[in-house]
PDB file of C-alpha atoms in Angstrom:
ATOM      1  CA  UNK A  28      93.033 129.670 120.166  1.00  0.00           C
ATOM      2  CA  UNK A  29      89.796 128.308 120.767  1.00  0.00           C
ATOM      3  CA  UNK A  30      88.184 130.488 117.779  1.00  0.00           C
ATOM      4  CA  UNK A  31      91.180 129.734 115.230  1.00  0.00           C
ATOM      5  CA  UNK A  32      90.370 125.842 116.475  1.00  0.00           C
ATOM      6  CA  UNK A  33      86.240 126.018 115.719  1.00  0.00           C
ATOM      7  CA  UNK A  34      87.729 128.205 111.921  1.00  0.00           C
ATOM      8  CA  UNK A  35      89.609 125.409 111.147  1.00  0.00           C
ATOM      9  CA  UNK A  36      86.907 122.780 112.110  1.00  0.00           C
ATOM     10  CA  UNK A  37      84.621 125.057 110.102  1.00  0.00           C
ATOM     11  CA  UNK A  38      86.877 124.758 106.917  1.00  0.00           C
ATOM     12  CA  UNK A  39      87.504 121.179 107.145  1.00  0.00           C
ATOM     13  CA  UNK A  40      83.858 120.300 107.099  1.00  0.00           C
ATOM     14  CA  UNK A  41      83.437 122.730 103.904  1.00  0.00           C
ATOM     15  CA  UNK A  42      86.078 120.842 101.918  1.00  0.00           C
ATOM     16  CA  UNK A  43      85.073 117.812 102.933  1.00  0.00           C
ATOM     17  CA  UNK A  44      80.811 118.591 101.677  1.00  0.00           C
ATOM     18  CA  UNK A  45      82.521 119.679  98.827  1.00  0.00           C
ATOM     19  CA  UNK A  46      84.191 116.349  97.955  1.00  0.00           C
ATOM     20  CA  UNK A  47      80.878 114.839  99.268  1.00  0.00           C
ATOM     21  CA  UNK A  48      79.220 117.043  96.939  1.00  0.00           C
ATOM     22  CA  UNK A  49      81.479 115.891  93.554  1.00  0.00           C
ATOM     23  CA  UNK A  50      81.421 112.437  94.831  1.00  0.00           C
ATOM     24  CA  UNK A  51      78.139 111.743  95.221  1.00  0.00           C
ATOM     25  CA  UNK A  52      76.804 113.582  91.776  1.00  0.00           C
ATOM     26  CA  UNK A  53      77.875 111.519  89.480  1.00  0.00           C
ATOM     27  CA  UNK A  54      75.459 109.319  90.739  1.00  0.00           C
ATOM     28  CA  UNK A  55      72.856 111.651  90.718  1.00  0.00           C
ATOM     29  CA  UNK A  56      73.319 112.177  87.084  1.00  0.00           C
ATOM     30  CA  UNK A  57      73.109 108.286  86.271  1.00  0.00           C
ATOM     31  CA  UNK A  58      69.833 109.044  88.505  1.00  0.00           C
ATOM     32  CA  UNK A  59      68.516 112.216  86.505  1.00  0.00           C
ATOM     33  CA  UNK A  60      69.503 110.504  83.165  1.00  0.00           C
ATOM     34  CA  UNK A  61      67.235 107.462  83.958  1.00  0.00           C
ATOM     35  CA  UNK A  62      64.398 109.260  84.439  1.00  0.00           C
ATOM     36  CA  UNK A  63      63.641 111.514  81.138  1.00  0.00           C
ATOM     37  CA  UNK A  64      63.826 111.124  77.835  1.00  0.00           C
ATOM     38  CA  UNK A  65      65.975 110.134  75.159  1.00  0.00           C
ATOM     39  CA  UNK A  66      65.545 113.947  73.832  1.00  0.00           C
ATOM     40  CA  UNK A  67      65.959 115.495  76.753  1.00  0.00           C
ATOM     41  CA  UNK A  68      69.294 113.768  77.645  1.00  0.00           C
ATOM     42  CA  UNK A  69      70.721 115.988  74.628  1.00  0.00           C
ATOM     43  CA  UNK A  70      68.806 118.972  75.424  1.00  0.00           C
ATOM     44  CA  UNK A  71      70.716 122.285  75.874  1.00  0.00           C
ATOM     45  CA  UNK A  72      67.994 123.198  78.514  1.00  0.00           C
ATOM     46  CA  UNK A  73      70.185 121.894  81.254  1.00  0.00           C
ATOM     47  CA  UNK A  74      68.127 121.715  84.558  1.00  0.00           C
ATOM     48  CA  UNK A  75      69.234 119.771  87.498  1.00  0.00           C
ATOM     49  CA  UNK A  76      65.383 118.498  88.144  1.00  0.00           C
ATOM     50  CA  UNK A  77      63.708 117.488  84.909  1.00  0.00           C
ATOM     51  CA  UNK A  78      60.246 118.445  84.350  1.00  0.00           C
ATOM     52  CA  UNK A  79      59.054 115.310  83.562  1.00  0.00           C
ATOM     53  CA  UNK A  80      59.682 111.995  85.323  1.00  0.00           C
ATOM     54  CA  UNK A  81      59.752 108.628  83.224  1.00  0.00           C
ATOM     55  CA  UNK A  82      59.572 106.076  86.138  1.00  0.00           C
ATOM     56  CA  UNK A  83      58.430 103.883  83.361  1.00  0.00           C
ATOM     57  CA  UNK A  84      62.156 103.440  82.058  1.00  0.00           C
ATOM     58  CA  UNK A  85      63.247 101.139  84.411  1.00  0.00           C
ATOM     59  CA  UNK A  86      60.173  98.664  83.202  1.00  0.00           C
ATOM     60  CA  UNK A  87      61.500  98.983  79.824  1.00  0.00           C
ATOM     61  CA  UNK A  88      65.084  98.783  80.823  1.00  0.00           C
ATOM     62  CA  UNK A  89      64.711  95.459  82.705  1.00  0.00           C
ATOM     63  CA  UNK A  90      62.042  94.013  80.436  1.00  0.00           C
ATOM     64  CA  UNK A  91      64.086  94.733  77.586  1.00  0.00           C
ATOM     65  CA  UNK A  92      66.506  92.245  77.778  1.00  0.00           C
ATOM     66  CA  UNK A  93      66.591  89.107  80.251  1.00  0.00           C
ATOM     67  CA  UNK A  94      67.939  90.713  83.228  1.00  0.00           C
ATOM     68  CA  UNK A  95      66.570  88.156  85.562  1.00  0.00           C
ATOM     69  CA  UNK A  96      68.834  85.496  83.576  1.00  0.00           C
ATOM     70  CA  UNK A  97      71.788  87.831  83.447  1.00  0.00           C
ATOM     71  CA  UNK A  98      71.735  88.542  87.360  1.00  0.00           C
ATOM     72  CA  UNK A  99      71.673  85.259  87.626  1.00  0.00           C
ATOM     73  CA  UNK A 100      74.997  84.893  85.727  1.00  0.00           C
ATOM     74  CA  UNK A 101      76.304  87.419  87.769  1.00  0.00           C
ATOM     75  CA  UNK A 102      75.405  85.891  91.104  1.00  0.00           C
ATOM     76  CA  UNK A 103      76.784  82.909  89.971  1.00  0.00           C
ATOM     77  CA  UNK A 104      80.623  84.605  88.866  1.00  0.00           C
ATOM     78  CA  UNK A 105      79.959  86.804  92.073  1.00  0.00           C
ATOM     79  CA  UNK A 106      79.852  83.730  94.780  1.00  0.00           C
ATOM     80  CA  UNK A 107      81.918  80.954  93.050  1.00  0.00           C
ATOM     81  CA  UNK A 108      84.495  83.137  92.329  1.00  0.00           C
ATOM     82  CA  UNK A 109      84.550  85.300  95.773  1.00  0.00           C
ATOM     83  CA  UNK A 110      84.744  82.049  97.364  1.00  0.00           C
ATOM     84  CA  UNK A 111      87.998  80.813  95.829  1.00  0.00           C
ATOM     85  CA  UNK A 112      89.864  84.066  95.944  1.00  0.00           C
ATOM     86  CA  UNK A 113      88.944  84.465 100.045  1.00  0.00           C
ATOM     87  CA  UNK A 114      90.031  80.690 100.355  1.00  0.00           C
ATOM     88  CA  UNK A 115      93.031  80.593  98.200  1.00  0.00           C
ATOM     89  CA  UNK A 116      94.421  84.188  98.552  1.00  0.00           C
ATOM     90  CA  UNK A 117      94.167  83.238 102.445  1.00  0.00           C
ATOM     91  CA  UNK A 118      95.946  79.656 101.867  1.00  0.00           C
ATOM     92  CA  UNK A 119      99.105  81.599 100.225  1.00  0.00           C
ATOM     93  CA  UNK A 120      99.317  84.687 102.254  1.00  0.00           C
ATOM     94  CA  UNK A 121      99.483  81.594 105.461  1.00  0.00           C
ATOM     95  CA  UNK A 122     102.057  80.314 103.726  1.00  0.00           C
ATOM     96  CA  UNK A 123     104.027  83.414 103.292  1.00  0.00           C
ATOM     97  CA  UNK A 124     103.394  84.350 106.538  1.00  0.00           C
ATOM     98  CA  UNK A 125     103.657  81.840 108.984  1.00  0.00           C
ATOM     99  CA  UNK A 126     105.302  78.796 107.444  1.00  0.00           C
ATOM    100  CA  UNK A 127     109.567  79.185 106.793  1.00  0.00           C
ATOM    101  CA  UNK A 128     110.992  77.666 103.790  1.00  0.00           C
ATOM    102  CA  UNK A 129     113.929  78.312 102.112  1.00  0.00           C
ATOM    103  CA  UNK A 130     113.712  81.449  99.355  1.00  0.00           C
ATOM    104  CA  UNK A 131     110.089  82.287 100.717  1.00  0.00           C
ATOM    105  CA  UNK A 132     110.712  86.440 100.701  1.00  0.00           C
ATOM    106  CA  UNK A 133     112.257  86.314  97.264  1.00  0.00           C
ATOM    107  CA  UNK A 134     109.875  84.467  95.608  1.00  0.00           C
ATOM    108  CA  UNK A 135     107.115  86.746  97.512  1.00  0.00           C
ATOM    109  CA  UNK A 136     109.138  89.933  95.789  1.00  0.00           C
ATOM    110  CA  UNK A 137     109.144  88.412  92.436  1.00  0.00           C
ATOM    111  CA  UNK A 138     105.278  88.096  92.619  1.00  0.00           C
ATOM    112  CA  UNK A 139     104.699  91.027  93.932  1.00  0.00           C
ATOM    113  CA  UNK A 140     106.327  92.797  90.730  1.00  0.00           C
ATOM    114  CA  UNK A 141     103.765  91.185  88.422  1.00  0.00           C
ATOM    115  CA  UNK A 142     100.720  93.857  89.932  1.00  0.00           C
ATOM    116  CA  UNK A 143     102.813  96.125  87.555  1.00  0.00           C
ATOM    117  CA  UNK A 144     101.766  93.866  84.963  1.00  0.00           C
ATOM    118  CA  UNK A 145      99.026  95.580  82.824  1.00  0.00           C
ATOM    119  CA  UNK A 146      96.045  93.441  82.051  1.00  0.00           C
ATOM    120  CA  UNK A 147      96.541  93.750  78.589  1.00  0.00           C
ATOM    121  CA  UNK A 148      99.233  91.916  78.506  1.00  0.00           C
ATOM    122  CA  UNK A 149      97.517  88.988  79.734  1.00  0.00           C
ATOM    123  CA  UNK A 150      94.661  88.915  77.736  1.00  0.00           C
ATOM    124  CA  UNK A 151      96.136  87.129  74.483  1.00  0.00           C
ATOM    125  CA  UNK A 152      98.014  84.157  76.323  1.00  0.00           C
ATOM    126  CA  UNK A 153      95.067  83.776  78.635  1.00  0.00           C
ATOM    127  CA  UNK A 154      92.355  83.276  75.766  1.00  0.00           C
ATOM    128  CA  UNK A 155      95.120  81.022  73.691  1.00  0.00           C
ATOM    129  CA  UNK A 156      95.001  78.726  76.996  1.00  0.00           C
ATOM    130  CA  UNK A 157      91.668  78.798  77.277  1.00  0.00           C
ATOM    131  CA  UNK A 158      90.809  78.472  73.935  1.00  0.00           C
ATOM    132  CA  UNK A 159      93.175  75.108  73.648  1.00  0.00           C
ATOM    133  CA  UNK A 160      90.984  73.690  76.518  1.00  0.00           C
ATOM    134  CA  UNK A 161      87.667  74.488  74.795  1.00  0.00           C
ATOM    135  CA  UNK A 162      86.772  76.441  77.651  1.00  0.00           C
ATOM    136  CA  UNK A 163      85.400  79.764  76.293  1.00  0.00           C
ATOM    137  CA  UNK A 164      81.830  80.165  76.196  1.00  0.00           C
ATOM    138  CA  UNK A 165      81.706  79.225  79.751  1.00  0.00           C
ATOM    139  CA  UNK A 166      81.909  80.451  82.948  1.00  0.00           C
ATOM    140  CA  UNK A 167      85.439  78.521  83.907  1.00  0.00           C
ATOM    141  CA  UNK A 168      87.797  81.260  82.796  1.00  0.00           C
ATOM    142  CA  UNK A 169      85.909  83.967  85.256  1.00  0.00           C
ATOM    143  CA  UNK A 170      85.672  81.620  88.145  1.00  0.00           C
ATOM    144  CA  UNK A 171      88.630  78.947  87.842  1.00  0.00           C
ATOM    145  CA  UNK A 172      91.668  81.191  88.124  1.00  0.00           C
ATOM    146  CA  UNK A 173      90.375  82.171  91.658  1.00  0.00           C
ATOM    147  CA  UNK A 174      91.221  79.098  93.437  1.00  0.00           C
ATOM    148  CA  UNK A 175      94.651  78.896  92.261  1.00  0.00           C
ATOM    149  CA  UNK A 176      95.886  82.336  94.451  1.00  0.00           C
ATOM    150  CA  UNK A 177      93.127  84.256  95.038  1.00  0.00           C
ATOM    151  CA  UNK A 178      94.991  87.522  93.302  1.00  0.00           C
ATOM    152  CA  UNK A 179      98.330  89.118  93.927  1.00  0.00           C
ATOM    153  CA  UNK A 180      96.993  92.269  95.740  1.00  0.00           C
ATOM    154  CA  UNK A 181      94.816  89.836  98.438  1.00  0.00           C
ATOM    155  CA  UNK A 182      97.540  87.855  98.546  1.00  0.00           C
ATOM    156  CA  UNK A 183      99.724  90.925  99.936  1.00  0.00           C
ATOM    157  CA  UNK A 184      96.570  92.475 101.597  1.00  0.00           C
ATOM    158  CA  UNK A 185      96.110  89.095 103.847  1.00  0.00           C
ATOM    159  CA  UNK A 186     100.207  88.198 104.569  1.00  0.00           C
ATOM    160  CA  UNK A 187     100.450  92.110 105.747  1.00  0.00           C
ATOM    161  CA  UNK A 188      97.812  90.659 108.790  1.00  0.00           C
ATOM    162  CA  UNK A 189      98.883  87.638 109.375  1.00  0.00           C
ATOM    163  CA  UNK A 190     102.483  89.178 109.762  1.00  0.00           C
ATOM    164  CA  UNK A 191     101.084  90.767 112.853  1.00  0.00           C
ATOM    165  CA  UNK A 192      99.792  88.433 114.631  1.00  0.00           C
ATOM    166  CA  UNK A 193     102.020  87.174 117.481  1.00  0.00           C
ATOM    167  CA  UNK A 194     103.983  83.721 116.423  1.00  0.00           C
ATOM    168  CA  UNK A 195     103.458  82.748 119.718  1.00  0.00           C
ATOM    169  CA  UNK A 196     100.166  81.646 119.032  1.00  0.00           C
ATOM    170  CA  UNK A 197     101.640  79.072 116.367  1.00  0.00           C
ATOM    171  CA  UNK A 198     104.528  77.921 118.377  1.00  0.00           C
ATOM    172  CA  UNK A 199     101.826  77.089 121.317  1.00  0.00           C
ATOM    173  CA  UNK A 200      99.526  75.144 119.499  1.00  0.00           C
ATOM    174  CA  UNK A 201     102.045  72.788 117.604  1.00  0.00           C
ATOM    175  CA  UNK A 202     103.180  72.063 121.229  1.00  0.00           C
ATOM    176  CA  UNK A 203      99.725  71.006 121.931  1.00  0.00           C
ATOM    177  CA  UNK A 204     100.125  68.679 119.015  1.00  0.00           C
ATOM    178  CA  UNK A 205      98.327  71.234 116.398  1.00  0.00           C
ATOM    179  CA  UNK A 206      99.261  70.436 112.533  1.00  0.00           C
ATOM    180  CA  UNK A 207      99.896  73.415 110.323  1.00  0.00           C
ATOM    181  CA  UNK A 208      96.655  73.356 108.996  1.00  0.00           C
ATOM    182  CA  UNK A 209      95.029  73.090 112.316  1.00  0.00           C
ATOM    183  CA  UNK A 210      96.319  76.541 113.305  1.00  0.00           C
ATOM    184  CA  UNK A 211      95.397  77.959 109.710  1.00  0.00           C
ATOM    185  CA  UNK A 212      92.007  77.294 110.625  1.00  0.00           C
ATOM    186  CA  UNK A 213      91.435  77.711 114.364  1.00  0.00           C
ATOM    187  CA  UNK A 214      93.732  80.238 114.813  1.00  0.00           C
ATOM    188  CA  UNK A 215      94.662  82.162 111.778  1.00  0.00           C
ATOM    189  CA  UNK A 216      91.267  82.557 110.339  1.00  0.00           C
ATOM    190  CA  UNK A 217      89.029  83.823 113.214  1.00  0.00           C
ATOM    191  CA  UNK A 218      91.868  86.161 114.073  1.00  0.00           C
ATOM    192  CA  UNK A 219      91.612  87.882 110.343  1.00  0.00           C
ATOM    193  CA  UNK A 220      88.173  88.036 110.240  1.00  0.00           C
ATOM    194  CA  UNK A 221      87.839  91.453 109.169  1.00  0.00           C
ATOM    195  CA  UNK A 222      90.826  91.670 106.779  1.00  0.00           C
ATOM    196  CA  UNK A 223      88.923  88.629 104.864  1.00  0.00           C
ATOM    197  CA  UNK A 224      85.853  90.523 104.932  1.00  0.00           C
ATOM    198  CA  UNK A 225      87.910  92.908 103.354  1.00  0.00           C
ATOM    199  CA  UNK A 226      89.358  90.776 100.390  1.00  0.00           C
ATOM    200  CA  UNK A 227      85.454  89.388  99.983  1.00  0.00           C
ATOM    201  CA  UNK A 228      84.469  92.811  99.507  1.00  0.00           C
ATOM    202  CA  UNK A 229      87.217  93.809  96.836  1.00  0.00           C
ATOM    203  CA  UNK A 230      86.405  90.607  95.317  1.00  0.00           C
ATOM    204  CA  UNK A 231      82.505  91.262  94.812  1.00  0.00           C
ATOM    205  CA  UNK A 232      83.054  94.432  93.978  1.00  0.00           C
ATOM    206  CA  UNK A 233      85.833  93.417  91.267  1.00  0.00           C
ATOM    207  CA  UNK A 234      84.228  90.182  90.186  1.00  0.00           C
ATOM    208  CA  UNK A 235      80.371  92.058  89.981  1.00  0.00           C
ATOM    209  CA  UNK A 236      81.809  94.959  88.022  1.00  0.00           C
ATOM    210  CA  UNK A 237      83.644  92.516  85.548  1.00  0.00           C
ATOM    211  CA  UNK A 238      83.010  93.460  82.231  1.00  0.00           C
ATOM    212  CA  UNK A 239      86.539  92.890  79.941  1.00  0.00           C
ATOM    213  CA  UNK A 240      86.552  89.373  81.177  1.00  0.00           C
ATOM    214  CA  UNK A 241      83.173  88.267  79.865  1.00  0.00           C
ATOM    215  CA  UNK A 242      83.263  90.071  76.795  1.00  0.00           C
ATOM    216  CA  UNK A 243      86.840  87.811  75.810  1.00  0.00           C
ATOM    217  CA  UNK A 244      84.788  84.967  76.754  1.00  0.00           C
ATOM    218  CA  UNK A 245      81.346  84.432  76.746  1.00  0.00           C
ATOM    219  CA  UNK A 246      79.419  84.605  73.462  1.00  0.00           C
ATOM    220  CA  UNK A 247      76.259  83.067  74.252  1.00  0.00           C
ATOM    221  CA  UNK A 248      73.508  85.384  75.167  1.00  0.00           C
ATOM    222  CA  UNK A 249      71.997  83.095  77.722  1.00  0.00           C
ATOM    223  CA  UNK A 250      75.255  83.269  79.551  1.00  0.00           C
ATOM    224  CA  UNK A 251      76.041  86.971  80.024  1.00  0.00           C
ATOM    225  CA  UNK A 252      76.513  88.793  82.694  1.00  0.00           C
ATOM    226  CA  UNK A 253      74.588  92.327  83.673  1.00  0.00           C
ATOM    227  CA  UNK A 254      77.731  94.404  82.341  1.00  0.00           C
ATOM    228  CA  UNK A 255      77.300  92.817  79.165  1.00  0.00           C
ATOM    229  CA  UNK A 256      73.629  93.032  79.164  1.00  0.00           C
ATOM    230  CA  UNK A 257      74.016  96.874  79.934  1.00  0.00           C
ATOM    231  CA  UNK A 258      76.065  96.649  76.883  1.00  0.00           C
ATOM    232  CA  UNK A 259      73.078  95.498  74.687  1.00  0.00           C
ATOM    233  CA  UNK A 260      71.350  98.971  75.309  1.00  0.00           C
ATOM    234  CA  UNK A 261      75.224 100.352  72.670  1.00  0.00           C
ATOM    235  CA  UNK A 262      73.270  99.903  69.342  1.00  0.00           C
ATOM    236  CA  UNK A 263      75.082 100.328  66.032  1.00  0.00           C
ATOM    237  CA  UNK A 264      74.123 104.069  65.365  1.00  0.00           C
ATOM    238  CA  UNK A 265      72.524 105.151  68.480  1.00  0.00           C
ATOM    239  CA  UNK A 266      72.632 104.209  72.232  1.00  0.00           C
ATOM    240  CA  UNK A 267      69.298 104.472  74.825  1.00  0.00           C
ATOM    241  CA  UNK A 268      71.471 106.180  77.569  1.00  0.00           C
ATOM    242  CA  UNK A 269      68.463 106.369  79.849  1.00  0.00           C
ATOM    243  CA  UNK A 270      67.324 102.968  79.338  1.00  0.00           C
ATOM    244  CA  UNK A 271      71.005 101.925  80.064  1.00  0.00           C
ATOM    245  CA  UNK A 272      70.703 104.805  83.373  1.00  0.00           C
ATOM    246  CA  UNK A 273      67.957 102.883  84.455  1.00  0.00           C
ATOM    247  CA  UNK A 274      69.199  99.623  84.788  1.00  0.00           C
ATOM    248  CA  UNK A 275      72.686 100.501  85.699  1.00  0.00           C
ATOM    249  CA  UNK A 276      71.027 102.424  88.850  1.00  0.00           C
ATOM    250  CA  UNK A 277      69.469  98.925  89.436  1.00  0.00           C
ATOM    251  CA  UNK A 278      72.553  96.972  88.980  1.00  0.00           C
ATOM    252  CA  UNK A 279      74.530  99.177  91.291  1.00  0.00           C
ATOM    253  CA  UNK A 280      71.998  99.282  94.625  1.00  0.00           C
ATOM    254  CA  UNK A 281      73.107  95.584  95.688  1.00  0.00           C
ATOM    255  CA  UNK A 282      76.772  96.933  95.853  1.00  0.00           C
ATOM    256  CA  UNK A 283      75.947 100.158  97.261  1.00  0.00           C
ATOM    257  CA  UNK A 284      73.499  98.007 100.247  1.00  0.00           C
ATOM    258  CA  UNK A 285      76.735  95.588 100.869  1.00  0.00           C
ATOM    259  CA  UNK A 286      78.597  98.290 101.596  1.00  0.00           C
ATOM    260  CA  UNK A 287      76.159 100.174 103.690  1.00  0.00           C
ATOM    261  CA  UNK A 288      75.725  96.915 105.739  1.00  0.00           C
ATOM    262  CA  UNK A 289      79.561  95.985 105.754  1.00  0.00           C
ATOM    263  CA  UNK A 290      81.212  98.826 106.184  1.00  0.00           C
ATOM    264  CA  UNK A 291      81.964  98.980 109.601  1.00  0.00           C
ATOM    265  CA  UNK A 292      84.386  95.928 109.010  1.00  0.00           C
ATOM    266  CA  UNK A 293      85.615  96.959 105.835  1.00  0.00           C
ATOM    267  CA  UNK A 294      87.425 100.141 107.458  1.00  0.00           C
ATOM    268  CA  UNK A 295      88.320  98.198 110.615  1.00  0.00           C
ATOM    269  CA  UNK A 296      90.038  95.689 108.191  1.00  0.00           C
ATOM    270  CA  UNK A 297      91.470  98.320 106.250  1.00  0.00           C
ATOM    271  CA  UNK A 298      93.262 100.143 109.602  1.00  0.00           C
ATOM    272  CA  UNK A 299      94.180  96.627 111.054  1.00  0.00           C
ATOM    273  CA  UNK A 300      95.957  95.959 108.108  1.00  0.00           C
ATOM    274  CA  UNK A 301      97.442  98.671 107.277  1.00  0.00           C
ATOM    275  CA  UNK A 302      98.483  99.158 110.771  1.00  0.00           C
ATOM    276  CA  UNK A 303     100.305  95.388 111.369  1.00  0.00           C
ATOM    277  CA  UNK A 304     103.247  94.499 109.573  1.00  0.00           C
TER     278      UNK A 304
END
């Protein structure tokens, strides 16, 4: 039994380095691509290690074009809008959650069917609104519409937590004489902690990665974003893959060190909430 036990253990850890394996070399490739030449990207010679090593290409890559200005941008989308999904998303999924009033579950169905909405869809009546407002061209449409909800899916992701957490708690604290919003904040929020860790992690990652967004609205150079400053490196006839390599293995390592440093909360949030309903 004992032997059949240490097989299977033996097994699992194979298919599991192999999924390691495919996961992780993709990445290597971006790696390996931003490091030779434009020729040798092309080259039927395929050789996992190159011969030659261009460290030089990630000079040109970020002197190229104004990255400092365009991480900027980024940081900018990244903090104003992370901060108004995480607020409002929170806000709603409390109100979902905790507070009764009449028709509350049906109109909480009839949102949830819009995440089968495909973003297409959207994109026309969105840029007609903004448009009407004289709005495009700045960076209102990426940041604005997260402070009215936050997003459907962290919407769902917080009410799922705050379903769990014992009512007795609320019913307690408005006999002490505690307001709604007063246990929102003093008892909802610290409770959730990792579950809105969670959401602001989604939200980085979703709001950092945002490329369709900017493109719709943001024509001004000075005002892009790194996704469509990697974009710059598409030329009409030709495209410098490893200059684009290089900086996209810059623009990734702030995501990838987030993650490294947060996720120990982001896969306790994901079992708490998965695990409360």
């Amino acid at each position: 039994m004992k032997k059949e036990m240490r097989i299977g253990r033996i097994l699992i850890y194979i298919i599991l380095g192999i999924g390691a394996v495919l996961c992780f070399f993709p990445f290597y490739w971006m790696l390996r691509t931003s490091v030779v030449t434009s020729s040798y990207i092309f080259s039927t010679d395929i050789q996992l290690l190159p011969p030659v090593l261009k460290l030089d290409n990630f000079k040109r890559a970020l002197t190229s074009q104004p990255f400092g200005k365009y991480f900027l941008n980024s940081i900018c989308v990244t903090i104003t809008g992370g901060f108004g999904a995480v607020l409002s998303s929170s806000l709603c999924a409390y109100g979902f959650s905790r507070i009764d009033w009449p028709g509350r579950d049906k109109i909480f169905g009839l949102l949830m069917t819009a995440l089968m909405l495909p973003t297409a869809v959207l994109i026309i009546p969105h840029f007609i609104g903004w448009s009407y407002l004289k709005l495009t061209d700045t960076f209102v449409p990426l940041v604005l519409p997260a402070y009215f909800g936050g997003g459907l899916f962290n919407i769902f992701l917080l009410r799922q937590f705050y379903m769990g957490i014992p009512k007795e708690l609320d019913e307690a604290a408005y006999i002490d004489g505690a307001s709604t919003f007063k246990i929102y904040s003093s008892i909802i929020l610290p409770l959730s902690k990792q579950s809105l860790i969670v959401v602001g992690l989604f939200t980085y990652l979703s709001n950092w990665n945002m490329f369709l967004e900017p493109m719709i609205y943001i024509n001004s150079e000075k005002k892009f974003t790194l996704m469509l400053g990697l974009n710059q490196f598409i030329g009409s006839y030709a495209a410098e893959w490893n200059l684009m390599m290089a900086a996209t293995t810059v623009v990734i390592v702030p995501s990838i060190l987030i993650y490294l440093f947060a996720q120990k909360y982001f896969i306790e949030g994901i079992v708490m909430t998965g695990l409360k309903s």
